[in-house]
C-alpha atoms as a printed R data frame, in Angstrom:
    type eleno elety resid chain resno      x        y      z
1   ATOM     1    CA   ARG     A     1 24.663 -217.404 79.316
2   ATOM     2    CA   ARG     A     2 28.092 -215.992 77.575
3   ATOM     3    CA   LEU     A     3 30.262 -218.015 80.094
4   ATOM     4    CA   LEU     A     4 28.521 -221.105 79.042
5   ATOM     5    CA   GLU     A     5 28.819 -220.425 75.457
6   ATOM     6    CA   ASP     A     6 32.613 -219.700 75.854
7   ATOM     7    CA   VAL     A     7 33.254 -222.588 77.735
8   ATOM     8    CA   GLU     A     8 31.390 -224.594 75.156
9   ATOM     9    CA   LYS     A     9 33.348 -223.048 72.066
10  ATOM    10    CA   ARG     A    10 36.706 -223.637 74.384
11  ATOM    11    CA   GLU     A    11 35.620 -227.519 74.726
12  ATOM    12    CA   LYS     A    12 35.055 -227.731 71.066
13  ATOM    13    CA   LEU     A    13 38.335 -226.208 70.031
14  ATOM    14    CA   GLN     A    14 40.061 -228.401 72.591
15  ATOM    15    CA   ARG     A    15 38.449 -231.455 70.866
16  ATOM    16    CA   GLN     A    16 39.375 -229.753 67.190
17  ATOM    17    CA   LEU     A    17 43.183 -229.681 68.420
18  ATOM    18    CA   GLU     A    18 42.896 -233.485 69.772
19  ATOM    19    CA   LEU     A    19 41.926 -234.450 66.360
20  ATOM    20    CA   SER     A    20 44.333 -232.678 64.842
21  ATOM    21    CA   VAL     A    21 47.371 -234.212 66.916
22  ATOM    22    CA   ILE     A    22 46.018 -237.590 66.639
23  ATOM    23    CA   ASN     A    23 46.059 -237.368 62.939
24  ATOM    24    CA   HIS     A    24 49.533 -236.095 62.666
25  ATOM    25    CA   GLN     A    25 51.166 -238.782 64.957
26  ATOM    26    CA   ILE     A    26 53.841 -240.943 63.410
27  ATOM    27    CA   LYS     A    27 53.639 -244.854 64.288
28  ATOM    28    CA   PRO     A    28 57.199 -245.631 64.866
29  ATOM    29    CA   HIS     A    29 56.553 -249.184 64.806
30  ATOM    30    CA   PHE     A    30 54.490 -249.482 61.677
31  ATOM    31    CA   LEU     A    31 57.409 -247.276 59.671
32  ATOM    32    CA   TYR     A    32 60.199 -249.247 61.152
33  ATOM    33    CA   ASN     A    33 58.718 -252.775 60.330
34  ATOM    34    CA   THR     A    34 58.163 -251.317 56.837
35  ATOM    35    CA   LEU     A    35 61.668 -250.042 56.193
36  ATOM    36    CA   ASN     A    36 62.935 -253.223 57.835
37  ATOM    37    CA   ALA     A    37 61.267 -255.418 55.473
38  ATOM    38    CA   ALA     A    38 62.609 -252.940 52.770
39  ATOM    39    CA   SER     A    39 66.106 -253.561 53.814
40  ATOM    40    CA   ILE     A    40 65.403 -257.653 53.495
41  ATOM    41    CA   LEU     A    41 64.060 -257.342 49.869
42  ATOM    42    CA   VAL     A    42 67.356 -255.216 49.060
43  ATOM    43    CA   SER     A    43 69.382 -257.856 50.621
44  ATOM    44    CA   VAL     A    44 67.534 -260.688 48.726
45  ATOM    45    CA   GLU     A    45 68.175 -258.889 45.386
46  ATOM    46    CA   GLU     A    46 64.105 -257.640 45.463
47  ATOM    47    CA   LYS     A    47 65.093 -254.353 44.682
48  ATOM    48    CA   GLU     A    48 61.853 -253.266 42.361
49  ATOM    49    CA   SER     A    49 59.886 -254.549 45.598
50  ATOM    50    CA   ALA     A    50 62.121 -252.667 48.037
51  ATOM    51    CA   LYS     A    51 61.828 -249.677 45.811
52  ATOM    52    CA   GLN     A    52 57.703 -249.992 45.392
53  ATOM    53    CA   LEU     A    53 57.179 -250.449 48.857
54  ATOM    54    CA   ILE     A    54 59.373 -247.142 49.911
55  ATOM    55    CA   THR     A    55 57.321 -245.622 47.412
56  ATOM    56    CA   THR     A    56 54.402 -246.811 48.711
57  ATOM    57    CA   LEU     A    57 55.653 -245.572 52.019
58  ATOM    58    CA   ALA     A    58 56.255 -242.154 51.256
59  ATOM    59    CA   SER     A    59 52.953 -241.853 49.167
60  ATOM    60    CA   TYR     A    60 51.203 -242.998 52.551
61  ATOM    61    CA   TYR     A    61 52.767 -240.770 54.941
62  ATOM    62    CA   ARG     A    62 52.663 -237.744 52.632
63  ATOM    63    CA   ALA     A    63 48.976 -238.156 52.754
64  ATOM    64    CA   THR     A    64 48.520 -238.985 56.569
65  ATOM    65    CA   LEU     A    65 50.913 -235.997 57.813
66  ATOM    66    CA   ASN     A    66 49.474 -233.782 55.226
67  ATOM    67    CA   HIS     A    67 49.204 -230.695 57.788
68  ATOM    68    CA   GLY     A    68 45.847 -228.788 57.598
69  ATOM    69    CA   ASN     A    69 43.567 -231.362 56.247
70  ATOM    70    CA   ASP     A    70 42.258 -233.331 59.098
71  ATOM    71    CA   ILE     A    71 38.843 -233.568 57.116
72  ATOM    72    CA   ILE     A    72 39.268 -234.958 53.960
73  ATOM    73    CA   SER     A    73 37.221 -236.576 51.042
74  ATOM    74    CA   LEU     A    74 36.292 -240.050 50.715
75  ATOM    75    CA   GLU     A    75 38.585 -240.497 47.728
76  ATOM    76    CA   SER     A    76 41.747 -239.367 49.358
77  ATOM    77    CA   GLU     A    77 40.578 -241.677 52.375
78  ATOM    78    CA   LEU     A    78 40.311 -244.474 49.880
79  ATOM    79    CA   ASN     A    79 43.547 -243.565 48.519
80  ATOM    80    CA   ILE     A    80 45.347 -243.658 52.246
81  ATOM    81    CA   VAL     A    81 43.710 -247.352 52.566
82  ATOM    82    CA   ARG     A    82 45.111 -248.262 49.387
83  ATOM    83    CA   ASP     A    83 48.734 -247.413 50.214
84  ATOM    84    CA   TYR     A    84 48.417 -249.163 53.863
85  ATOM    85    CA   VAL     A    85 47.148 -252.283 52.290
86  ATOM    86    CA   LYS     A    86 49.857 -252.093 49.522
87  ATOM    87    CA   ILE     A    87 52.321 -251.934 51.821
88  ATOM    88    CA   ALA     A    88 51.055 -254.651 54.083
89  ATOM    89    CA   LEU     A    89 50.846 -256.982 51.092
90  ATOM    90    CA   ILE     A    90 54.394 -256.288 49.999
91  ATOM    91    CA   ARG     A    91 55.372 -257.097 53.267
92  ATOM    92    CA   ASN     A    92 53.523 -260.133 53.352
93  ATOM    93    CA   PRO     A    93 51.446 -261.209 50.204
94  ATOM    94    CA   ASN     A    94 48.903 -263.586 51.909
95  ATOM    95    CA   ILE     A    95 47.964 -261.341 54.932
96  ATOM    96    CA   VAL     A    96 44.718 -259.795 53.304
97  ATOM    97    CA   LYS     A    97 42.082 -259.564 50.653
98  ATOM    98    CA   LEU     A    98 40.282 -256.145 50.265
99  ATOM    99    CA   ASN     A    99 37.179 -255.780 48.296
100 ATOM   100    CA   TYR     A   100 35.348 -252.402 47.447
101 ATOM   101    CA   ASP     A   101 31.530 -251.542 46.710
102 ATOM   102    CA   ILE     A   102 31.581 -247.716 46.382
103 ATOM   103    CA   ASP     A   103 28.619 -245.589 45.239
104 ATOM   104    CA   ASP     A   104 30.831 -243.267 43.079
105 ATOM   105    CA   SER     A   105 28.834 -240.244 43.709
106 ATOM   106    CA   LEU     A   106 30.098 -240.085 47.459
107 ATOM   107    CA   LEU     A   107 33.398 -239.976 46.595
108 ATOM   108    CA   ASN     A   108 33.450 -236.464 47.801
109 ATOM   109    CA   LEU     A   109 31.774 -236.724 51.048
110 ATOM   110    CA   GLN     A   110 33.993 -235.232 53.855
111 ATOM   111    CA   ILE     A   111 35.358 -237.384 56.625
112 ATOM   112    CA   PRO     A   112 37.871 -237.282 59.315
113 ATOM   113    CA   LYS     A   113 41.048 -238.333 57.768
114 ATOM   114    CA   MET     A   114 42.649 -242.088 59.076
115 ATOM   115    CA   THR     A   115 38.336 -243.060 59.706
116 ATOM   116    CA   ILE     A   116 38.456 -246.187 57.170
117 ATOM   117    CA   GLN     A   117 42.185 -246.856 57.607
118 ATOM   118    CA   THR     A   118 41.482 -247.453 61.154
119 ATOM   119    CA   LEU     A   119 38.870 -250.054 60.820
120 ATOM   120    CA   VAL     A   120 41.171 -251.844 58.133
121 ATOM   121    CA   GLU     A   121 44.387 -251.769 60.516
122 ATOM   122    CA   ASN     A   122 42.105 -252.887 63.306
123 ATOM   123    CA   SER     A   123 41.069 -255.850 61.064
124 ATOM   124    CA   ILE     A   124 44.432 -256.848 60.048
125 ATOM   125    CA   LYS     A   125 45.798 -256.668 63.322
126 ATOM   126    CA   TYR     A   126 43.306 -258.178 65.399
127 ATOM   127    CA   GLY     A   127 40.941 -260.124 62.973
128 ATOM   128    CA   ILE     A   128 43.141 -262.843 61.686
129 ATOM   129    CA   LYS     A   129 42.470 -265.993 62.630
130 ATOM   130    CA   ALA     A   130 45.856 -267.748 61.597
131 ATOM   131    CA   ILE     A   131 49.205 -266.990 59.886
132 ATOM   132    CA   ASP     A   132 48.457 -268.727 56.944
133 ATOM   133    CA   GLN     A   133 44.949 -267.486 56.470
134 ATOM   134    CA   PRO     A   134 44.213 -264.369 54.895
135 ATOM   135    CA   ILE     A   135 41.633 -262.145 56.162
136 ATOM   136    CA   SER     A   136 38.844 -261.145 53.747
137 ATOM   137    CA   ILE     A   137 37.946 -257.312 54.129
138 ATOM   138    CA   THR     A   138 34.912 -255.512 52.291
139 ATOM   139    CA   ILE     A   139 34.461 -251.747 52.397
140 ATOM   140    CA   LYS     A   140 31.235 -250.225 51.437
141 ATOM   141    CA   VAL     A   141 29.903 -246.694 50.809
142 ATOM   142    CA   ARG     A   142 26.276 -246.500 50.304
143 ATOM   143    CA   LYS     A   143 23.825 -243.416 49.884
144 ATOM   144    CA   LEU     A   144 20.459 -242.990 52.080
145 ATOM   145    CA   ILE     A   145 18.017 -240.576 52.529
146 ATOM   146    CA   THR     A   146 19.390 -238.707 55.317
147 ATOM   147    CA   HIS     A   147 23.060 -239.744 55.340
148 ATOM   148    CA   ALA     A   148 25.726 -241.763 54.153
149 ATOM   149    CA   GLU     A   149 26.870 -245.085 55.719
150 ATOM   150    CA   ILE     A   150 30.103 -246.502 55.674
151 ATOM   151    CA   ILE     A   151 30.353 -250.011 56.143
152 ATOM   152    CA   VAL     A   152 33.893 -252.525 56.837
153 ATOM   153    CA   GLU     A   153 33.307 -255.771 57.140
154 ATOM   154    CA   ASP     A   154 35.975 -258.610 57.857
155 ATOM   155    CA   ASP     A   155 35.565 -262.485 58.005
156 ATOM   156    CA   GLY     A   156 37.963 -262.538 60.931
157 ATOM   157    CA   ILE     A   157 38.011 -263.886 64.730
158 ATOM   158    CA   GLY     A   158 35.066 -261.472 65.517
159 ATOM   159    CA   MET     A   159 34.216 -259.677 68.817
160 ATOM   160    CA   SER     A   160 32.699 -260.304 72.253
161 ATOM   161    CA   THR     A   161 29.652 -258.872 73.384
162 ATOM   162    CA   ASP     A   162 31.674 -257.345 76.318
163 ATOM   163    CA   THR     A   163 34.276 -255.922 73.670
164 ATOM   164    CA   ILE     A   164 31.478 -254.458 71.689
165 ATOM   165    CA   ASP     A   165 29.745 -252.777 74.870
166 ATOM   166    CA   ARG     A   166 33.477 -251.084 76.191
167 ATOM   167    CA   VAL     A   167 33.712 -249.529 72.868
168 ATOM   168    CA   MET     A   168 30.423 -248.138 72.404
169 ATOM   169    CA   LYS     A   169 30.846 -246.697 76.032
170 ATOM   170    CA   GLY     A   170 34.331 -245.223 74.547
171 ATOM   171    CA   GLU     A   171 36.617 -247.058 76.327
172 ATOM   172    CA   ARG     A   172 39.945 -247.299 75.047
173 ATOM   173    CA   LEU     A   173 40.592 -251.330 75.058
174 ATOM   174    CA   GLU     A   174 44.410 -250.983 74.696
175 ATOM   175    CA   ALA     A   175 46.913 -247.976 76.065
176 ATOM   176    CA   LYS     A   176 49.115 -248.632 72.924
177 ATOM   177    CA   SER     A   177 46.892 -249.743 70.539
178 ATOM   178    CA   GLY     A   178 47.551 -246.186 68.501
179 ATOM   179    CA   PHE     A   179 44.242 -245.080 66.364
180 ATOM   180    CA   GLY     A   180 41.213 -247.280 67.752
181 ATOM   181    CA   LEU     A   181 37.758 -247.250 67.603
182 ATOM   182    CA   LYS     A   182 37.157 -244.844 70.597
183 ATOM   183    CA   SER     A   183 39.349 -242.181 68.119
184 ATOM   184    CA   VAL     A   184 37.213 -243.000 65.293
185 ATOM   185    CA   LEU     A   185 34.008 -242.298 67.692
186 ATOM   186    CA   ASN     A   186 35.308 -239.153 69.207
187 ATOM   187    CA   ARG     A   187 36.466 -237.879 65.695
188 ATOM   188    CA   ILE     A   188 33.020 -238.583 63.546
189 ATOM   189    CA   ALA     A   189 31.072 -236.990 67.009
190 ATOM   190    CA   LEU     A   190 33.074 -233.697 66.366
191 ATOM   191    CA   ILE     A   191 31.950 -232.999 62.895
192 ATOM   192    CA   ASN     A   192 28.394 -234.887 63.354
193 ATOM   193    CA   ASP     A   193 27.507 -232.039 65.525
194 ATOM   194    CA   ASN     A   194 28.270 -234.396 68.893
195 ATOM   195    CA   MET     A   195 25.635 -236.913 67.729
196 ATOM   196    CA   SER     A   196 25.197 -240.136 70.555
197 ATOM   197    CA   LEU     A   197 27.759 -242.788 69.673
198 ATOM   198    CA   LYS     A   198 25.265 -245.015 69.089
199 ATOM   199    CA   ASP     A   199 23.963 -242.837 66.108
200 ATOM   200    CA   ILE     A   200 27.377 -242.659 64.715
201 ATOM   201    CA   MET     A   201 28.420 -246.458 64.671
202 ATOM   202    CA   GLU     A   202 27.073 -249.928 64.996
203 ATOM   203    CA   ILE     A   203 29.048 -252.590 65.738
204 ATOM   204    CA   GLN     A   204 27.737 -256.469 64.481
205 ATOM   205    CA   SER     A   205 29.747 -259.597 65.147
206 ATOM   206    CA   GLU     A   206 29.672 -263.095 65.688
207 ATOM   207    CA   PRO     A   207 32.756 -264.691 67.275
208 ATOM   208    CA   ASN     A   208 35.197 -266.595 64.736
209 ATOM   209    CA   SER     A   209 32.799 -265.562 62.214
210 ATOM   210    CA   TYR     A   210 32.987 -261.866 61.140
211 ATOM   211    CA   THR     A   211 32.889 -258.026 62.724
212 ATOM   212    CA   ARG     A   212 30.481 -255.648 60.886
213 ATOM   213    CA   ILE     A   213 31.277 -252.041 61.744
214 ATOM   214    CA   ILE     A   214 28.851 -249.640 60.219
215 ATOM   215    CA   ILE     A   215 29.443 -245.684 60.502
216 ATOM   216    CA   ARG     A   216 27.143 -243.118 59.883
217 ATOM   217    CA   LEU     A   217 27.808 -239.899 58.463
218 ATOM   218    CA   LYS     A   218 25.712 -236.480 57.805
219 ATOM   219    CA   TYR     A   219 26.289 -235.316 54.206
220 ATOM   220    CA   LYS     A   220 29.106 -232.170 54.279
């Protein structure tokens, strides 16, 4: 029994370390593309926009690379999302429309860092139907009796049933996709006492119409 308990503790520690490593990765392509956009803005005399872009980038990485805080408040996570979307809009003003419906009483809810940001990033990267057609994303956070629900919904290209099944089985869809839904699922499972994936996340989607991802979190 002691050996089993020791193994269980070591496995949990391993997952915590993996969580920490994942959270502190720098996305080189995102950084390079943003700095390149700032360089272009400077070259065309849009210095104020370039300054705003670099300032926002610094704020974004200051928050995402804040060592020792892998679990943060909902309010802090939303600030990361705002910085990320602000950067995206400076680079491409017509790429996304973001809407919020947040229960303010949940702003201190503790969640894994980069949870909502990952879902928003996925919507922008994989959900846009056409280059000149912005994607609309709505973030909802609501309080239920036993848990809180975080809902990220977009009006993009949707997901196939096969893709949803693979995600819910914990499979990684793309080897180089960075933070993915698998990462979100595993990190939430860690702080939710290893609840089943189906209890943690629900994906509703209709091809060429919408994707709605519902995350359930115990109150912490």
